[in-house]
Amino acid sequence: MLFPTRARAGSAPAAQPAHAPFAATLVTFVATALLATGQLYGVIPLLGAMGREWHAPASALTWMASAFGLGYAAGFLVFGPLSDRFGRRPIIVTGIAATAVTTALVALSSGLGMAIALRVLQGVTTAAFAPVAFTYIAERAEPRHRPTLLSAVIGAFLASAVFGQLAAQGIAAVAGWRAVFTVFAVAFALVAAALRRVMLPGRPATTGSPLDAYRAMPGLLANRRLIPLYLATPVVLGSFVALYTGLALTGAAGGAAALLTLRAAALPAILAIPFVTPVLQRVPGARRATGAMTLSAVSAALIGLTHPGTLGLALLLNAFVAGVGLTAPALIETIGGRAGAARGTAVSLFTFILFVGASVGPQVAGALSAHGLSVLAYVLAALLALGATLTLTARR
């Protein structure tokens, strides 16, 4: 790992660091976010080809997705606190460079067991980006650009559900499933180089023991100003993944092509989020989170109540996704602002809980989809309403 060097004794104090360049940071962080979370979804179109090659049942192949998700969530608890100790840029650049290697190794898998183990490792190294990137933006971006950057990165995480599958489908159709991971490995190497060039160097946020960040976790989880926000967090991506999984399991969206079309139909909302967020910047983060979760809750309830056709469903999904995309940066802003010097650790906990919720989402959909999309939509609406209530209490 690349560690920052210590200042020489007697040297002049370092000048106040400049703000991160807006356009370059936006492009590189969005590209990295699409690649990173795209690994969770990109394997889905490849499961059939993998199963045929390894003669494995579909039930076993689903672990190719779950294994990455487990490693991804666990890695958040490692890299965010480490970035408090060693600095943001060294952690992100080293982690993404390592991801280029772990992604290439998946392409060399000789069997399903080996591939699952490598997918866990790939998830862990990929996790170096998200929590540290959020903290870096909060610390180094110009204040007026922070909401836009946060929203753009969150939007890229959501858009990766479409990007990852489309990219994997296209590459696999031409060169096979192993080529997908090879191409992604090259892409990770390129963005690692870009991140090293674009991100500002900086001294570590803390100078104590690396364990200090982990010792701060119990206190953060017991902080009465943070508890409601952390409790509301799993609903954000959990509801997003559950609803789209439910669309597939219930057949309400039609076939696979129709489902992919509906996912793509939500892209206008995702693309609009970075432009809308600066307009809402004057509204306190907890209040924005309450309003955004309420928007998603109402949209989910209307999906269950109205049984809309394809066009109506696409419109309601846009509103639902807009709510999700606006909630996450508002929660990051609020949690980071209330965590003080433990900002990196607090954001890591947020990201961990966020993606644990995403991992639980398919299980919720699997348990409720047998009763139809309406029942699932009503349950998600209730959970989102509960989340909105929690963020409302956090304002106090």
XYZ file of C-alpha atoms in Angstrom:
396
model
C 0.000 0.000 0.000
C 1.157 3.507 -0.679
C 1.564 5.392 2.581
C 1.930 9.174 2.834
C 5.339 10.399 3.883
C 5.833 12.298 7.112
C 6.885 15.917 7.048
C 10.539 16.520 7.867
C 11.384 18.016 11.211
C 11.603 21.769 11.040
C 9.881 21.995 7.664
C 7.379 24.732 7.024
C 3.727 23.908 7.605
C 1.946 22.620 4.551
C -0.151 25.173 2.707
C -3.909 24.890 2.913
C -4.858 22.338 0.217
C -6.780 23.544 -2.779
C -10.261 22.274 -3.550
C -10.547 19.200 -5.749
C -11.023 20.005 -9.456
C -14.732 19.718 -10.085
C -14.974 18.415 -13.668
C -12.082 15.946 -13.427
C -13.289 14.600 -10.076
C -16.829 14.244 -11.416
C -15.763 12.257 -14.485
C -13.295 9.936 -12.754
C -15.467 9.270 -9.708
C -18.578 8.563 -11.808
C -16.606 6.208 -14.081
C -15.189 4.377 -11.056
C -18.613 4.121 -9.410
C -20.133 2.639 -12.576
C -17.343 0.065 -12.778
C -17.307 -0.757 -9.068
C -20.970 -1.436 -8.366
C -21.432 -2.661 -11.936
C -19.509 -5.766 -10.857
C -22.438 -6.699 -8.633
C -24.923 -6.646 -11.513
C -22.648 -7.454 -14.474
C -22.358 -11.125 -13.555
C -26.123 -11.712 -13.923
C -26.147 -12.082 -17.753
C -23.130 -14.431 -17.509
C -24.608 -17.033 -15.168
C -26.042 -19.160 -17.985
C -22.716 -19.442 -19.808
C -20.880 -20.173 -16.567
C -23.368 -22.874 -15.661
C -22.967 -24.577 -19.021
C -19.171 -24.542 -18.766
C -19.017 -25.788 -15.184
C -22.182 -27.939 -15.269
C -23.448 -26.094 -12.195
C -27.096 -25.556 -11.160
C -28.639 -22.099 -11.136
C -29.021 -22.161 -7.332
C -25.234 -22.474 -6.947
C -24.471 -19.846 -9.589
C -26.383 -17.139 -7.699
C -23.464 -17.137 -5.271
C -21.404 -15.432 -7.965
C -23.452 -12.325 -7.234
C -23.877 -12.838 -3.487
C -20.167 -13.526 -2.931
C -19.196 -10.180 -4.435
C -21.862 -8.397 -2.390
C -20.648 -9.913 0.880
C -17.031 -8.979 0.200
C -18.099 -5.533 -0.968
C -20.051 -4.739 2.202
C -17.351 -6.130 4.510
C -14.656 -4.104 2.769
C -16.412 -0.840 3.595
C -15.667 -1.377 7.281
C -11.985 -1.847 6.478
C -11.093 0.910 4.033
C -13.021 3.875 5.404
C -11.332 3.749 8.819
C -7.962 2.990 7.200
C -8.327 6.124 5.093
C -8.615 8.128 8.323
C -5.192 6.812 9.242
C -3.344 6.672 5.900
C -5.155 9.239 3.733
C -7.894 9.111 1.108
C -5.911 8.979 -2.137
C -3.533 6.123 -1.178
C -6.436 3.901 -0.094
C -8.588 4.511 -3.183
C -5.773 4.273 -5.729
C -4.245 1.160 -4.168
C -7.645 -0.514 -3.761
C -8.753 0.110 -7.342
C -5.367 -0.985 -8.703
C -5.745 -4.191 -6.671
C -9.242 -4.608 -8.108
C -7.752 -4.689 -11.600
C -5.794 -7.750 -10.462
C -8.637 -9.506 -8.618
C -11.002 -8.917 -11.537
C -8.501 -10.449 -13.971
C -8.147 -13.450 -11.665
C -11.899 -14.142 -11.901
C -11.460 -14.526 -15.655
C -8.924 -17.306 -14.974
C -11.212 -19.306 -12.664
C -11.077 -23.035 -13.313
C -14.318 -23.846 -11.511
C -17.275 -22.410 -9.621
C -15.740 -22.776 -6.156
C -12.616 -20.911 -7.174
C -14.680 -18.239 -8.938
C -16.853 -17.661 -5.848
C -13.788 -17.251 -3.629
C -12.245 -14.802 -6.089
C -15.502 -12.868 -6.307
C -15.377 -12.353 -2.517
C -11.827 -11.036 -2.877
C -12.872 -8.840 -5.806
C -15.669 -7.381 -3.682
C -13.287 -6.590 -0.829
C -10.773 -4.716 -3.010
C -13.523 -2.852 -4.892
C -14.882 -1.574 -1.573
C -11.888 0.745 -1.255
C -13.702 3.300 -3.400
C -17.214 4.099 -2.169
C -16.875 5.113 1.508
C -13.532 6.829 0.996
C -14.810 8.700 -2.069
C -17.773 10.049 -0.100
C -15.460 11.293 2.641
C -13.000 12.755 0.139
C -15.786 14.740 -1.547
C -17.016 16.039 1.812
C -13.512 17.146 2.752
C -11.848 18.288 -0.462
C -14.581 19.422 -2.849
C -15.607 23.048 -2.978
C -18.708 23.375 -0.740
C -20.992 24.480 -3.574
C -19.970 21.422 -5.633
C -20.278 18.796 -2.897
C -23.999 18.005 -3.329
C -23.575 17.671 -7.098
C -20.583 15.343 -6.769
C -22.239 13.207 -4.103
C -25.441 12.934 -6.132
C -23.541 12.088 -9.313
C -21.642 9.257 -7.601
C -24.822 7.902 -5.970
C -26.568 8.152 -9.340
C -23.731 6.181 -10.928
C -24.186 3.450 -8.312
C -27.865 3.225 -9.281
C -27.163 3.443 -13.019
C -24.645 0.612 -12.717
C -27.583 -1.805 -12.470
C -28.181 -1.050 -16.151
C -24.593 -0.321 -17.194
C -23.130 -3.484 -15.696
C -25.603 -5.791 -17.399
C -25.519 -4.068 -20.777
C -21.715 -4.000 -20.876
C -21.423 -7.631 -19.812
C -24.047 -8.756 -22.328
C -22.342 -6.958 -25.195
C -18.818 -8.178 -24.417
C -19.915 -11.758 -23.730
C -21.836 -11.929 -27.004
C -18.641 -11.147 -28.905
C -15.871 -12.797 -26.893
C -17.368 -14.962 -24.135
C -17.889 -14.495 -20.397
C -14.199 -14.590 -19.431
C -13.501 -11.605 -21.682
C -15.972 -9.553 -19.634
C -13.746 -9.732 -16.560
C -10.629 -9.127 -18.659
C -12.104 -5.941 -20.129
C -13.292 -4.779 -16.708
C -9.797 -5.453 -15.297
C -8.234 -3.185 -17.925
C -10.845 -0.535 -17.181
C -10.036 -0.660 -13.449
C -6.342 -0.220 -14.214
C -7.113 2.854 -16.324
C -9.350 4.493 -13.714
C -6.756 3.757 -11.000
C -4.226 5.754 -13.016
C -6.776 8.532 -13.563
C -7.667 8.651 -9.860
C -4.003 8.951 -8.896
C -3.661 11.898 -11.256
C -6.917 13.673 -10.343
C -7.173 13.199 -6.567
C -5.393 15.723 -4.376
C -2.644 14.385 -2.148
C -3.172 14.977 1.512
C -1.882 14.071 4.887
C -3.764 11.485 6.964
C -6.806 12.728 8.807
C -5.464 11.221 12.041
C -2.057 10.258 13.379
C -3.005 7.716 16.046
C -3.280 3.950 15.911
C -5.135 2.390 12.953
C -7.363 0.752 15.564
C -8.631 4.132 16.746
C -11.112 4.283 13.884
C -12.565 0.902 14.835
C -12.765 1.885 18.493
C -14.916 4.823 17.395
C -17.573 2.560 15.840
C -19.468 1.622 19.040
C -19.687 5.272 19.988
C -21.025 6.224 16.557
C -23.617 3.448 16.660
C -24.700 4.622 20.123
C -24.835 8.311 19.174
C -28.430 9.445 19.617
C -28.050 11.973 16.782
C -26.933 9.212 14.382
C -29.072 6.233 15.462
C -32.227 7.283 13.524
C -30.158 7.946 10.399
C -28.409 4.579 10.543
C -31.741 2.816 11.156
C -33.214 4.480 8.070
C -30.207 3.683 5.854
C -30.847 0.000 4.892
C -34.248 0.906 3.451
C -32.685 3.163 0.807
C -30.954 0.664 -1.508
C -32.852 -2.260 0.009
C -36.134 -0.946 -1.383
C -34.510 -0.164 -4.746
C -33.116 -3.676 -5.202
C -36.236 -5.339 -3.788
C -38.589 -3.531 -6.156
C -36.584 -4.338 -9.281
C -36.081 -7.931 -8.140
C -39.804 -8.163 -7.542
C -40.518 -6.906 -11.055
C -38.479 -9.825 -12.387
C -39.822 -12.493 -10.009
C -43.496 -11.591 -10.434
C -43.281 -11.180 -14.206
C -45.053 -7.840 -13.883
C -42.444 -6.253 -16.144
C -42.685 -8.954 -18.813
C -39.566 -10.755 -20.067
C -35.891 -10.042 -19.450
C -35.737 -7.517 -22.276
C -38.737 -5.626 -20.886
C -37.186 -5.576 -17.426
C -33.945 -4.179 -18.778
C -35.977 -1.554 -20.644
C -37.708 -0.543 -17.414
C -34.345 -0.279 -15.679
C -33.104 1.934 -18.489
C -36.304 3.970 -18.293
C -35.259 5.171 -14.828
C -32.035 6.661 -16.192
C -33.600 10.118 -16.797
C -34.259 10.437 -13.059
C -30.748 9.254 -12.238
C -29.186 11.719 -14.688
C -31.317 14.577 -13.353
C -30.366 14.049 -9.694
C -26.987 15.893 -9.827
C -28.715 18.900 -11.384
C -31.602 18.944 -8.915
C -29.504 18.493 -5.772
C -27.781 21.933 -5.866
C -31.213 23.545 -6.015
C -32.147 21.701 -2.811
C -28.828 22.439 -1.096
C -30.335 25.104 1.136
C -32.635 22.526 2.703
C -30.969 20.765 5.674
C -29.837 17.211 4.924
C -32.178 15.455 7.366
C -35.152 17.357 5.970
C -34.135 16.503 2.388
C -33.853 12.840 3.335
C -37.341 12.906 4.858
C -38.867 14.446 1.752
C -37.004 12.167 -0.656
C -37.947 8.982 1.222
C -41.535 10.173 1.311
C -41.443 10.575 -2.488
C -40.218 6.992 -2.881
C -42.799 5.718 -0.402
C -45.671 7.400 -2.249
C -44.392 6.109 -5.603
C -44.172 2.532 -4.283
C -47.681 2.772 -2.829
C -49.059 4.031 -6.156
C -47.409 1.114 -7.983
C -49.251 -1.288 -5.694
C -52.524 0.622 -5.785
C -52.904 1.478 -9.462
C -51.425 -1.597 -11.227
C -50.011 0.724 -13.932
C -49.186 -0.337 -17.440
C -45.683 -0.155 -18.858
C -45.718 3.620 -19.360
C -47.242 4.336 -15.956
C -44.815 1.958 -14.283
C -41.871 3.667 -15.986
C -43.040 7.077 -14.740
C -43.569 5.863 -11.183
C -40.192 4.131 -11.210
C -38.586 7.434 -12.194
C -40.151 9.106 -9.163
C -39.192 6.161 -6.940
C -35.557 6.178 -8.114
C -35.371 9.971 -7.815
C -36.340 9.656 -4.161
C -33.704 6.986 -3.553
C -31.037 9.004 -5.360
C -31.790 12.149 -3.367
C -31.958 10.349 -0.015
C -28.464 8.842 -0.021
C -26.414 12.064 -0.433
C -28.626 13.807 2.119
C -27.895 11.051 4.654
C -24.160 11.135 3.886
C -24.070 14.887 4.367
C -25.944 14.683 7.672
C -24.048 11.703 9.105
C -20.658 13.083 8.086
C -21.483 16.477 9.538
C -22.492 15.006 12.893
C -19.544 12.599 13.210
C -16.811 15.209 13.671
C -13.278 13.798 13.415
C -14.682 10.289 12.883
C -16.243 11.281 9.559
C -14.478 8.528 7.590
C -15.567 5.825 10.025
C -19.123 7.164 10.183
C -19.462 7.218 6.390
C -17.998 3.696 6.210
C -20.678 2.480 8.606
C -23.299 4.228 6.486
C -22.025 2.603 3.286
C -21.813 -0.805 4.970
C -25.401 -0.553 6.216
C -26.526 0.819 2.833
C -25.244 -2.225 0.950
C -26.319 -4.693 3.622
C -29.781 -3.352 2.895
C -29.156 -3.917 -0.812
C -28.175 -7.525 -0.038
C -31.349 -8.093 1.977
C -33.542 -6.572 -0.741
C -33.655 -9.699 -2.952
C -34.621 -11.821 0.061
C -37.522 -9.493 0.834
C -38.624 -9.678 -2.799
C -38.300 -13.468 -2.809
C -40.446 -13.788 0.305
C -43.224 -11.478 -0.895
C -43.292 -11.854 -4.682
C -45.427 -14.990 -4.483
C -48.226 -12.704 -3.259
C -47.858 -10.364 -6.229
C -46.123 -7.078 -6.952
C -48.787 -5.056 -5.114
C -48.051 -6.684 -1.752
C -44.319 -6.119 -2.213
C -44.904 -2.488 -3.214
C -47.091 -1.866 -0.147
C -44.486 -3.351 2.212
C -41.730 -1.269 0.636
C -43.889 1.841 0.891
C -44.407 1.138 4.599
C -40.676 0.623 5.181
C -39.840 3.833 3.329
C -42.456 5.713 5.357
C -40.824 4.365 8.521
C -37.445 5.537 7.219
C -38.873 8.989 6.541
C -40.235 9.090 10.082
C -36.820 8.194 11.487
C -35.061 10.932 9.529
C -37.771 13.336 10.662
C -36.986 12.545 14.297
C -33.257 13.021 13.549
C -33.968 16.685 12.750
C -34.690 17.158 16.446
